[in-house]
Coordinates of C-alpha atoms in Angstrom, one line a residue:
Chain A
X1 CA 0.0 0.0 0.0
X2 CA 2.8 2.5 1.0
X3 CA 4.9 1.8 -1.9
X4 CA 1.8 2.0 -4.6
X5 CA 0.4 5.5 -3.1
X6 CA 3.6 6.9 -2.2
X7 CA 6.6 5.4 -3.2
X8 CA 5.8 5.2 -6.8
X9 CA 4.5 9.0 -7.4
X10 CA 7.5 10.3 -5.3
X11 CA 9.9 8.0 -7.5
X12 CA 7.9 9.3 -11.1
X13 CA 8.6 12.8 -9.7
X14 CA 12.2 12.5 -9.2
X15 CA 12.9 10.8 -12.7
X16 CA 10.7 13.8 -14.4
X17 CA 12.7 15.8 -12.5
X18 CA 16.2 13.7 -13.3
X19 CA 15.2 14.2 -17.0
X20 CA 14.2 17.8 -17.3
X21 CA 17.8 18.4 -15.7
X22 CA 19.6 16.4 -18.4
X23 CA 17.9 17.7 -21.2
X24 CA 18.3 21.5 -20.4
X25 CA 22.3 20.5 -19.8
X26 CA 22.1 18.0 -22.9
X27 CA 20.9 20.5 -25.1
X28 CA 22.7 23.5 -23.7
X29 CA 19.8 25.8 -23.4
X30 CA 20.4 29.1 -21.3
X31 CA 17.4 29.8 -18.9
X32 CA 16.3 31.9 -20.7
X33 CA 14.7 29.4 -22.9
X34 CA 14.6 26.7 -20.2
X35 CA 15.6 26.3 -16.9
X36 CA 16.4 23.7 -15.0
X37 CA 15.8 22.4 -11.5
X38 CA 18.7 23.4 -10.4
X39 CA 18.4 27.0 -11.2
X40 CA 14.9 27.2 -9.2
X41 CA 16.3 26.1 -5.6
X42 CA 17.7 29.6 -5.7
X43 CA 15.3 31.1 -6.5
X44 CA 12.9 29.7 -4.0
X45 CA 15.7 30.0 -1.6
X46 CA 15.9 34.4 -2.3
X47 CA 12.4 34.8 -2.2
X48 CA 11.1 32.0 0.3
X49 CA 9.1 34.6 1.9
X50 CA 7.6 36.2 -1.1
X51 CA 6.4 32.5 -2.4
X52 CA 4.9 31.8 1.1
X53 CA 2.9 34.9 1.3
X54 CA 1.8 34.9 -2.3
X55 CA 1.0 31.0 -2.4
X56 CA -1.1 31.6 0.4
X57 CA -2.8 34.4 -1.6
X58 CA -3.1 32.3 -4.4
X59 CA -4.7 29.2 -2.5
X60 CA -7.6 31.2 -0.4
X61 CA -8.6 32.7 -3.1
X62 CA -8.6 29.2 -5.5
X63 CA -10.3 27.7 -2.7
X64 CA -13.1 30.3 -2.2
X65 CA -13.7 30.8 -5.7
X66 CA -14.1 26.8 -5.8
X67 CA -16.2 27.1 -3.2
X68 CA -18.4 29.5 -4.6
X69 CA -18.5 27.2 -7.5
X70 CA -19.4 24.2 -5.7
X71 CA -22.3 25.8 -4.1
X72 CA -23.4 27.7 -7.5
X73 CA -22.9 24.5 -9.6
X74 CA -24.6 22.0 -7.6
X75 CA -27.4 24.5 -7.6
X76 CA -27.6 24.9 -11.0
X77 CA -27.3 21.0 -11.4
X78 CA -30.2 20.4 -9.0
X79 CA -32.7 23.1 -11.0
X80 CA -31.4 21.6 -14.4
X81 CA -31.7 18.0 -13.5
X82 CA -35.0 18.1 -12.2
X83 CA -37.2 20.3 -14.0
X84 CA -36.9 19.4 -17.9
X85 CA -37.7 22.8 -19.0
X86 CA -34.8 24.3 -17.2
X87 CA -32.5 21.8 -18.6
X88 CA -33.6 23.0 -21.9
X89 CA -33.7 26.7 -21.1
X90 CA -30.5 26.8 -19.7
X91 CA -28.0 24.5 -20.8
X92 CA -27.4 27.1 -24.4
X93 CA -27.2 29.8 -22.0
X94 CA -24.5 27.9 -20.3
X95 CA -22.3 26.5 -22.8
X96 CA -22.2 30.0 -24.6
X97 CA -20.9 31.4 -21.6
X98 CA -18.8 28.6 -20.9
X99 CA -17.5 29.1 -24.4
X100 CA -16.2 32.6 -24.0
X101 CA -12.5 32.3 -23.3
X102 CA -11.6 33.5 -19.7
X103 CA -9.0 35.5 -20.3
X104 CA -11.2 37.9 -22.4
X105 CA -13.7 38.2 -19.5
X106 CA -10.6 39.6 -17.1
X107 CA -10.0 42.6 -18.2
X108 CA -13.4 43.4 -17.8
X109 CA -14.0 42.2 -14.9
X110 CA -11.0 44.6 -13.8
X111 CA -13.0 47.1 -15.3
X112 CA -16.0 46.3 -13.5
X113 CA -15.1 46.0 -10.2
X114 CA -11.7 48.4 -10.3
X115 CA -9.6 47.9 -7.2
X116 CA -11.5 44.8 -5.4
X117 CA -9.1 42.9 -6.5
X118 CA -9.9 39.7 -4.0
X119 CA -13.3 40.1 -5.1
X120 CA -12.6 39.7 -8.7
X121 CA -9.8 37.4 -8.3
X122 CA -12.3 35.3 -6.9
X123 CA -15.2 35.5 -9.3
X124 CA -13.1 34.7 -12.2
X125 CA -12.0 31.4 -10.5
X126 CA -15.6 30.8 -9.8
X127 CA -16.8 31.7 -13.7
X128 CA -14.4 29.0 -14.9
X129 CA -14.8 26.3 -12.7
X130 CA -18.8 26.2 -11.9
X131 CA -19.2 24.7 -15.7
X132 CA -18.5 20.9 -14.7
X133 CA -19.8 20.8 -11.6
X134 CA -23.1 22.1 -13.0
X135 CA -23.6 19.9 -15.7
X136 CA -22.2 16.6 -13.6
X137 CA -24.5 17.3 -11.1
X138 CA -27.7 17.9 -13.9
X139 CA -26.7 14.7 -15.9
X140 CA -26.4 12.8 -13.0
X141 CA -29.8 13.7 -11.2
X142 CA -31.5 13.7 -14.5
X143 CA -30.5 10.0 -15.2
X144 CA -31.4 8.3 -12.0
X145 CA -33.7 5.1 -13.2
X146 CA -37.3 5.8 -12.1
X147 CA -36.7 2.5 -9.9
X148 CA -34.5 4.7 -7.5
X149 CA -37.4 7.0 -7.1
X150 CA -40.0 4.8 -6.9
X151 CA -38.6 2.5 -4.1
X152 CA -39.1 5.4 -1.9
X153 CA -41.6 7.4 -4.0
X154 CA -44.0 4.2 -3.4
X155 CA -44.1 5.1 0.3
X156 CA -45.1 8.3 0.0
X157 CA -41.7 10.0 0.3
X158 CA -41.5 13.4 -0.3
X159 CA -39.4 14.9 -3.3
X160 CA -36.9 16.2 -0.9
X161 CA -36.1 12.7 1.2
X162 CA -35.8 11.2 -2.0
X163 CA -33.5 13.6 -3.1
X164 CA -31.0 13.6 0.3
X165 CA -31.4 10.0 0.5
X166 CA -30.7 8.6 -3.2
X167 CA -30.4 11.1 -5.4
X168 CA -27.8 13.1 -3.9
X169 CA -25.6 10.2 -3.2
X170 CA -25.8 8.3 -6.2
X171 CA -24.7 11.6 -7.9
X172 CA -21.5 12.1 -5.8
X173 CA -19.4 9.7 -7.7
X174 CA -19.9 11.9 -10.9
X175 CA -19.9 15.2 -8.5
X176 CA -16.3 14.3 -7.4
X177 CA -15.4 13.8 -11.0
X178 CA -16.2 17.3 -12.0
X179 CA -14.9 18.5 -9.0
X180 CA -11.4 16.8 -10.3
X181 CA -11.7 18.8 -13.5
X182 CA -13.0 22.3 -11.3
X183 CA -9.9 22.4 -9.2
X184 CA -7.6 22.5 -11.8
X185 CA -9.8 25.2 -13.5
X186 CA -10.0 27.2 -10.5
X187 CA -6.1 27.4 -10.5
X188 CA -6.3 28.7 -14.0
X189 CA -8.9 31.6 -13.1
X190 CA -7.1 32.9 -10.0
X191 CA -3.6 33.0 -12.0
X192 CA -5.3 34.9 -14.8
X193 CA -6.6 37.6 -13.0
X194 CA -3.7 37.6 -10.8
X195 CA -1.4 38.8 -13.6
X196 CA -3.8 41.2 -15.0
X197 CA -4.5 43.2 -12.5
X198 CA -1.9 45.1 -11.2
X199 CA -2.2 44.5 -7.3
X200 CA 0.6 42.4 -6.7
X201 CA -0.6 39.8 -5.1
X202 CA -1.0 36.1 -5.2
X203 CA 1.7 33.8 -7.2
X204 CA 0.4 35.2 -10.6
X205 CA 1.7 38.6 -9.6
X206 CA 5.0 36.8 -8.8
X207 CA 5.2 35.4 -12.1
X208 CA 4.8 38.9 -13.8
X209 CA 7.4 40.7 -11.8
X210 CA 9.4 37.5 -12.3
X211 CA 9.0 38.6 -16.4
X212 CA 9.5 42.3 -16.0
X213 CA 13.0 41.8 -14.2
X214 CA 13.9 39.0 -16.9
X215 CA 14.2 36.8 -14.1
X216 CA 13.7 33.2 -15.8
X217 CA 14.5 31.2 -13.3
X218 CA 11.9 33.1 -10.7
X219 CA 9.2 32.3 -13.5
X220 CA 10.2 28.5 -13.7
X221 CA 9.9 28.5 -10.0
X222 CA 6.2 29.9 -9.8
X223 CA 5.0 27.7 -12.2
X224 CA 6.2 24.7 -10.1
X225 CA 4.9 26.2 -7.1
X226 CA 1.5 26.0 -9.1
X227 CA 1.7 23.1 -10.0
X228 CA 2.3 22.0 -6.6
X229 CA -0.3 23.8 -4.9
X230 CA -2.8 22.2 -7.8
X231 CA -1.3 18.4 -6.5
X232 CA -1.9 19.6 -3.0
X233 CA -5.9 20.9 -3.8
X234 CA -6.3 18.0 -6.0
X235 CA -5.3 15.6 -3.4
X236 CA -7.7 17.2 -1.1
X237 CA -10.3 16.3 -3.3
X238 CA -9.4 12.8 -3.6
X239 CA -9.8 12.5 0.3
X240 CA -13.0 14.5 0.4
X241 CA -14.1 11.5 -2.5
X242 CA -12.4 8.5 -0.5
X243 CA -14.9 9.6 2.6
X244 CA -18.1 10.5 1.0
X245 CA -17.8 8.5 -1.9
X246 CA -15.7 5.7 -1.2
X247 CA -18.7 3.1 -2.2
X248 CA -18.3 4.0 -5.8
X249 CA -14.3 2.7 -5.7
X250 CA -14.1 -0.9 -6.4
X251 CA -10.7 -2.7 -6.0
Chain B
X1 CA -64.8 -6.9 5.5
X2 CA -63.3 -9.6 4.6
X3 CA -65.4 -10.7 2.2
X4 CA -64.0 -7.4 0.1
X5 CA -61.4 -7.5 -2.0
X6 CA -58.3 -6.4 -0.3
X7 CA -57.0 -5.0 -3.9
X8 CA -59.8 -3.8 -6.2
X9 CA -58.9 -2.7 -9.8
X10 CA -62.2 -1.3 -11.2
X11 CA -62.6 -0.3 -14.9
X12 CA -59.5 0.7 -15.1
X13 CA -58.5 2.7 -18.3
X14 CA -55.0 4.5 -19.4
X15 CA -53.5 6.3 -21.9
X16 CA -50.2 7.9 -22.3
X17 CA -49.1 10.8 -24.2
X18 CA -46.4 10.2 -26.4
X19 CA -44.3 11.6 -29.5
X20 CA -46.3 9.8 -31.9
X21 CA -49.7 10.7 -30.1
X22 CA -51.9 9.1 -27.1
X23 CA -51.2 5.3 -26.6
X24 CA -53.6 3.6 -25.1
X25 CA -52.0 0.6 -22.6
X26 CA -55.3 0.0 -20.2
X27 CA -58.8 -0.3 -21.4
X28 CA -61.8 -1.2 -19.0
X29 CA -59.3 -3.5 -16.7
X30 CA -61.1 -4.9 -13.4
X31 CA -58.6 -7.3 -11.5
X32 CA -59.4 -7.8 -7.6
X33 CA -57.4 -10.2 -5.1
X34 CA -59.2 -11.3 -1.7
X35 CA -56.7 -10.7 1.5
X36 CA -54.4 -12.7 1.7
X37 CA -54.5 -13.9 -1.8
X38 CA -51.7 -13.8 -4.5
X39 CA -52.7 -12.7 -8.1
X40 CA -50.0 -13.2 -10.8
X41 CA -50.9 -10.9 -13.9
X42 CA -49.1 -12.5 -17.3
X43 CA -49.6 -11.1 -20.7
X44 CA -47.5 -10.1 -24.0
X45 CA -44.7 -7.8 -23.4
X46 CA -45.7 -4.3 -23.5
X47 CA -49.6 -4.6 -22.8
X48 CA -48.8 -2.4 -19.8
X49 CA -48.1 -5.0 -17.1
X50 CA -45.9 -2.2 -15.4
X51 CA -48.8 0.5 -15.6
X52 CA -50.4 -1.5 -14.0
X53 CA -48.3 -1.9 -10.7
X54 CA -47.5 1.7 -10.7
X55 CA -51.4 2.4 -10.2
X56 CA -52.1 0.2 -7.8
X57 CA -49.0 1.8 -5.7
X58 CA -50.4 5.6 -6.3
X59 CA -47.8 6.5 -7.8
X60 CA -49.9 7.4 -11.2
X61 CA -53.4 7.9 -11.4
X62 CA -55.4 6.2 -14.2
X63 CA -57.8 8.6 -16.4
X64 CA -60.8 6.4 -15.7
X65 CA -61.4 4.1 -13.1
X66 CA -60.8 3.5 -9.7
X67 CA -58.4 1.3 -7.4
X68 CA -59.0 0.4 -3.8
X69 CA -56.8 -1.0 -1.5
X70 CA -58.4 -2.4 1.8
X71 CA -61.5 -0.2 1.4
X72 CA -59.9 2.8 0.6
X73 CA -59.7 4.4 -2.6
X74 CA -55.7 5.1 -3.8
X75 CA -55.2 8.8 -4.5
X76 CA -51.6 8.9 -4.0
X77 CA -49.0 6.5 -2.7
X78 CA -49.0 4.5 0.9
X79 CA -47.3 3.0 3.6
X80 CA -48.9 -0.2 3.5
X81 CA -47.4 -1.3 0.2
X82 CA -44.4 -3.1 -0.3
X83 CA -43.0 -3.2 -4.2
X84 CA -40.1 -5.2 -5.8
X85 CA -38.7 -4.7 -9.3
X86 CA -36.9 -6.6 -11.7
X87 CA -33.7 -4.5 -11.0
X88 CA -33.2 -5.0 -7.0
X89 CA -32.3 -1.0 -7.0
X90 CA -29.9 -1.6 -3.5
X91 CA -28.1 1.6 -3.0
X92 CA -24.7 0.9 -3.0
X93 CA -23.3 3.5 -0.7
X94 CA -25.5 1.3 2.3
X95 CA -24.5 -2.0 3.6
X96 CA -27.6 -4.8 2.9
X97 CA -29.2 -4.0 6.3
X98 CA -29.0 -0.3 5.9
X99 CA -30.9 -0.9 2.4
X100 CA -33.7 -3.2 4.3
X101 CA -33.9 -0.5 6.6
X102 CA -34.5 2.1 3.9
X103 CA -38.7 2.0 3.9
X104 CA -38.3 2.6 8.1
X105 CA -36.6 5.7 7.7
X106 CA -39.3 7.3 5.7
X107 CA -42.5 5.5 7.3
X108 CA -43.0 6.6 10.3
X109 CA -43.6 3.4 13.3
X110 CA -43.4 3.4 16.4
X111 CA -40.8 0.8 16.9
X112 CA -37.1 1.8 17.9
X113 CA -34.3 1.8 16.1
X114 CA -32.9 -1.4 17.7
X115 CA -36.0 -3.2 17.0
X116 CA -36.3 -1.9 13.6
X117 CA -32.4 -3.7 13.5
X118 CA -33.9 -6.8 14.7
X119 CA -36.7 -7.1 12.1
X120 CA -34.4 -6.4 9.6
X121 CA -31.9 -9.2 10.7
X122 CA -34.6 -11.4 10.5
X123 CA -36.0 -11.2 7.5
X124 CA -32.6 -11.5 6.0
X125 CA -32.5 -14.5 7.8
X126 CA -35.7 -15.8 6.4
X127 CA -34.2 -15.7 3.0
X128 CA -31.1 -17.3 3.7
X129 CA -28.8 -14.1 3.7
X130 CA -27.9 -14.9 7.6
X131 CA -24.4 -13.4 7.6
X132 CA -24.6 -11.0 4.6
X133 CA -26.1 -7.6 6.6
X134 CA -22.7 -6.0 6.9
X135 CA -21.8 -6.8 3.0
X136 CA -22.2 -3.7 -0.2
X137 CA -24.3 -5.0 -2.6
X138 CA -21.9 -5.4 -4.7
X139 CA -20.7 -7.9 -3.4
X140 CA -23.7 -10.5 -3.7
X141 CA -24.9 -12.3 -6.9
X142 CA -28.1 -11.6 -8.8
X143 CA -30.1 -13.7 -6.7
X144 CA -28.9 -12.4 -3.1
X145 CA -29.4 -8.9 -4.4
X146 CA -33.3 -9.9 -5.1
X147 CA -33.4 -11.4 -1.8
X148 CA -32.4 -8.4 0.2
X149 CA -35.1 -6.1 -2.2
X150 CA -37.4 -8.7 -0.9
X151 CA -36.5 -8.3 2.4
X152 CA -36.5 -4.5 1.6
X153 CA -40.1 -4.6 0.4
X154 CA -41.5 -6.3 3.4
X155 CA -39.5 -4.4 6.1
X156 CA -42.1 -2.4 7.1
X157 CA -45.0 -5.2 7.4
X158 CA -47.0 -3.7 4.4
X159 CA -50.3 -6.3 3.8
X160 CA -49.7 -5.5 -0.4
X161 CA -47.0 -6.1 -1.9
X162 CA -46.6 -5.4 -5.4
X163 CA -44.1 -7.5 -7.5
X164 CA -43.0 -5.9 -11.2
X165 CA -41.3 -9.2 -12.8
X166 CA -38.8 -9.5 -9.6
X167 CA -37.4 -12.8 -10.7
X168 CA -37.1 -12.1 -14.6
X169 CA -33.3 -11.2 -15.2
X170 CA -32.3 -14.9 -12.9
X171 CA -31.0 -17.7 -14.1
X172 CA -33.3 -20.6 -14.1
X173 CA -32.0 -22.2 -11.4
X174 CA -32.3 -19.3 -9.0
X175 CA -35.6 -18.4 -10.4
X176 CA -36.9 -21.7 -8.5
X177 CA -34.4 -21.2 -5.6
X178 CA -36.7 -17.8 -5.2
X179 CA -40.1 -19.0 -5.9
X180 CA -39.9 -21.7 -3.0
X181 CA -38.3 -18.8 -0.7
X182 CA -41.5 -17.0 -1.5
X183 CA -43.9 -19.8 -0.4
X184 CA -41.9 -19.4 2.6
X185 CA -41.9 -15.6 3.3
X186 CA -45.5 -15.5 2.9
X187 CA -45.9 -18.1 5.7
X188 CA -44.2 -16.3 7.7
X189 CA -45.2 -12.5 6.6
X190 CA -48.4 -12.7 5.4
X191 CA -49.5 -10.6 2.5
X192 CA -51.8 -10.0 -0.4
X193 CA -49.9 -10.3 -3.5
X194 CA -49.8 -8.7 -7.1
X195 CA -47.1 -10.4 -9.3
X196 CA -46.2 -9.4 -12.7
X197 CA -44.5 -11.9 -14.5
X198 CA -43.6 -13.5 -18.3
X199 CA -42.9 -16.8 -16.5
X200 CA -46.1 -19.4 -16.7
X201 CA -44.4 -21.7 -14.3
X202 CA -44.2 -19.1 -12.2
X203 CA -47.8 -17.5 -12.1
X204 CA -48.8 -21.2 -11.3
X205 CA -46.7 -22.3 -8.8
X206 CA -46.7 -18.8 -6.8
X207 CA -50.3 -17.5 -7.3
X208 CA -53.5 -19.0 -6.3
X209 CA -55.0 -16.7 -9.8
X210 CA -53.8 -16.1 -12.7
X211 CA -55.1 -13.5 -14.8
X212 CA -53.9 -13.0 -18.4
X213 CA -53.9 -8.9 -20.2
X214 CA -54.6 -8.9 -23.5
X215 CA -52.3 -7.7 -26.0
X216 CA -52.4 -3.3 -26.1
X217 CA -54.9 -1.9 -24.7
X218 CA -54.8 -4.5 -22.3
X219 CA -57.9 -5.6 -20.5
X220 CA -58.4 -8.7 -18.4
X221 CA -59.1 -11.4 -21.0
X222 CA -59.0 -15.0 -19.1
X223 CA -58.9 -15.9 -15.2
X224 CA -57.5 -18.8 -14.3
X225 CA -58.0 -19.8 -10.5
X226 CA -55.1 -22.2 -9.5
X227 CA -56.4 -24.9 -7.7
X228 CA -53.5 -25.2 -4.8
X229 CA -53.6 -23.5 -1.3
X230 CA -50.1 -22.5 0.5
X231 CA -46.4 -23.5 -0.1
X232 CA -46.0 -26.3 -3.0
X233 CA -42.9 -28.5 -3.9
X234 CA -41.1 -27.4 -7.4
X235 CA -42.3 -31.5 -8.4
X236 CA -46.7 -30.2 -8.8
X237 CA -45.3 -28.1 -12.0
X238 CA -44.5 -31.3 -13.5
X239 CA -48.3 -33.0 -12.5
X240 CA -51.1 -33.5 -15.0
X241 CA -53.2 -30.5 -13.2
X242 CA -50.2 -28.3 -13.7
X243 CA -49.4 -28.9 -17.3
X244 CA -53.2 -28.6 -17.9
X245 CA -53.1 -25.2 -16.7
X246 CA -49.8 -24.4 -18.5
X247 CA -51.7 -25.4 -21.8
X248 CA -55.0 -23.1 -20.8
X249 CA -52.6 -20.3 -20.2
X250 CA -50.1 -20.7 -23.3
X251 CA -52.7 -20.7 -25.4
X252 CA -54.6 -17.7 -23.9
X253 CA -51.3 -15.9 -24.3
X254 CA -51.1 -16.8 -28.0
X255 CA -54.9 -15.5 -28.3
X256 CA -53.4 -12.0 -26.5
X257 CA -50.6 -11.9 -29.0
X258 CA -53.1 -12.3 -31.8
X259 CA -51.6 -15.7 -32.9
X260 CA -54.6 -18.3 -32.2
X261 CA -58.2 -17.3 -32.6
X262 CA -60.1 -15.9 -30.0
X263 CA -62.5 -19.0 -28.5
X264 CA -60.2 -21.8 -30.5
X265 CA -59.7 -24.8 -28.4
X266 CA -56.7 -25.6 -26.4
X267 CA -54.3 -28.0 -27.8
X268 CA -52.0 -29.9 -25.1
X269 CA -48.5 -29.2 -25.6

């Protein structure tokens, strides 16, 4: 058990990282066009403090715009997936505005809400993670067999028992799916907005003063930060699925 | 009162509104079972047989027509019916006694929860799944699953219970394996039954009436009373009276699927 779950990631991770060493040194690129592992220790080293406060930044805000977006979503899902009308009132509404690239949608939002930078760093992690959760939630309610609802239907159950006691769990499993997808989305909206708008703050804001200085190796480093924070949120998840929707695993 | 039917289906007529227009599935039905009888309705696949059970539980209301249960006309669904389906529907996330439990969680008793436990435990027991309560459904076989839905559809002592083709996806063998757990159940738990079922064998050897739909709109087209009280062995299908029956209904079947003419005689098989 140890090895598989930790043993093996851990040992992937240092072979990637192994590899990505010896090509940059292989192929002689300066850091400008690629750096190495080895440049971004000292970088994380000079501005340990910076990439503490501005991770931090970065996560609460991911987390409540996530948040928002679980709440939003699963609302949206529940009105979709029961009522057929909905479905088919909203779900054009939704794709379109799923469709519109997010990075178009910052610098209005900027606009929009000048100087509340929190608040729109927040809402634009929330616009571009609610999609998934929404329409998991929807298919999944809207394709429970009518057996499900009739075992309890038959005894006179109301709409909402039936709905807390089968139709909300049977719908996690595809819930937590989404919500694998949403994470990683949330990531992405935070980091946009966070090198838009000129506040700097979060790990986004890092990144930009990282390219204004021509400091390569301090860009390197904030995307690997990223990405670590988006392992760390991601695993999260996978503990939140293991406990409420452990059932749905078979081994 | 107990000369009344327990379950009354009176001129009972349905129609659906689909794509292609209204589709009629019910005309004029009238099907009613004595207490503590047990009715198996057969007929050609998609005459409505399933309508049919989701009226008598309330859980649709027919355009014309009334059903009764116990004296009281159904207006809506009720705590004194059990149903069973062809798919067992266990909820996987529960272990098997959680899902017997299920109907005692939304009908409200007066027993407690330990008692409630107890019951549970053993009606498992009375089906031979002594030893499975703590399992995920998942982990039993086709015939266990149907077991537990049995046990599931009983838990709360309902006097109807409604059966939609529960044994139709088994295998043969646990087909029979079920039908003689059934004679025993009822001894135990009595109940007036409703069975829907494709299976001839089975309407015989479970039911003490059999009464065959015609094809759509379906209305009751022959009655046959089966003339055996209580449990039976699996060896009275294979008796003279049985086969006799088999033939009446088989043929009646072929009469509701429009293949023999209505009033030809019976051939034996």
């Amino acid at each position: 058990m140890f090895v598989h779950k930790v043993v093996v990631p851990v040992a992937a991770m240092v072979i990637f990282l192994l590899f990505w060493e010896a090509l940059v040194w292989a192929m002689g690129w300066p850091n400008y066009k690629m750096a190495s592992p080895s440049d971004l220790w000292p970088a994380y080293v000079k501005y340990a403090d910076l990439f503490v406060i501005n991770s931090w930044q970065t996560l609460w805000r991911t987390v409540a715009g996530l948040g928002l977006a679980i709440i939003f979503g699963t609302l949206l899902g529940m009105v979709m997936g029961f009522s057929r009308i909905m479905r088919e009132a909203l779900y054009p509404l939704l794709v379109g505005f799923n469709a519109v690239p997010k990075a178009t949608v910052v610098p209005i939002v900027a606009l929009m809400f000048v100087g509340a930078h929190d608040f729109n760093t927040v809402l634009i992690a929330f616009m571009i993670s609610f999609f998934p959760i929404a329409v998991s939630v929807s298919i999944g309610l809207s394709t429970l067999e009518p057996e499900y609802r009739d075992i309890l239907a038959a005894l006179g159950a109301s709409k909402v028992t039936i709905f807390w006691k089968i139709a909300l769990p049977k719908t996690l499993p595809e819930f937590f799916g989404a919500l694998k997808v949403s994470v990683t989305l949330a990531f992405i909206g935070t980091n946009l907005m966070e090198i838009v708008s000129p506040h700097g703050r979060g790990l986004g804001a890092l990144f930009d003063s990282g390219k204004t200085n021509s400091d390569y190796p301090l860009m390197f480093a904030v995307l690997i930060a990223l990405a670590a924070l988006g392992i760390l949120l991601y695993y999260v998840v996978i503990a939140l699925e293991k406990a409420l929707a452990g059932w749905a695993v078979r081994d | 009162m107990s000369d009344a039917p327990l379950i009354d289906i009176k001129n009972v007529t349905h129609t659906f509104q689909t794509k292609s227009g209204p589709l009629q599935v019910l005309d004029d039905l009238n099907i009613s079972v004595r207490e503590g009888g047990f009715c198996a309705v057969v007929g050609p696949s998609g005459c409505g047989k399933s309508t049919l059970t989701r009226l008598v539980a309330g859980l649709l209301k027919p355009d014309e027509g009334e059903v009764w249960l116990h004296g009281e006309r159904v207006k809506s669904p009720r705590s004194t019916v059990g149903m069973a389906f062809q798919n067992p529907v266990l909820l996987e996330w529960r272990t098997i006694l959680q899902n017997v439990m299920l109907p005692m969680e939304i009908v409200p008793t007066k027993t407690t929860k330990k008692q409630q436990e107890e019951r549970a435990r053993y009606l498992l027991a009375l089906v031979g799944l002594e030893g499975f309560e703590d399992k995920r459904p998942s982990e039993l076989s086709g015939g266990m699953r149907q077991r537990a839905s049995l046990c599931r559809s009983l838990v709360h002592q309902p006097d109807v219970l409604i059966l939609d083709e529960p044994f139709g996806a088994l295998d043969a063998f646990t087909r029979e394996d079920l039908w003689q757990t059934m004679h025993k159940v009822k001894e135990k738990e009595p109940f007036t039954g409703l069975l829907i079922t494709h299976d001839l064998r089975e309407s015989i050897f479970l039911a003490d009436q059999v009464v065959v739909l015609s094809g759509r709109p379906a209305r009751a087209q022959y009655v046959l009373d089966v003339p055996m009280d209580g449990p039976r062995d699996l060896e009275h299908l294979y008796t003279h009276e049985a086969a006799e029956m088999l033939t009446i209904l088989r043929h009646q079947i072929e009469i509701a699927q429009g293949r023999a003419p209505v009033g030809s005689p019976a051939e034996p098989a």
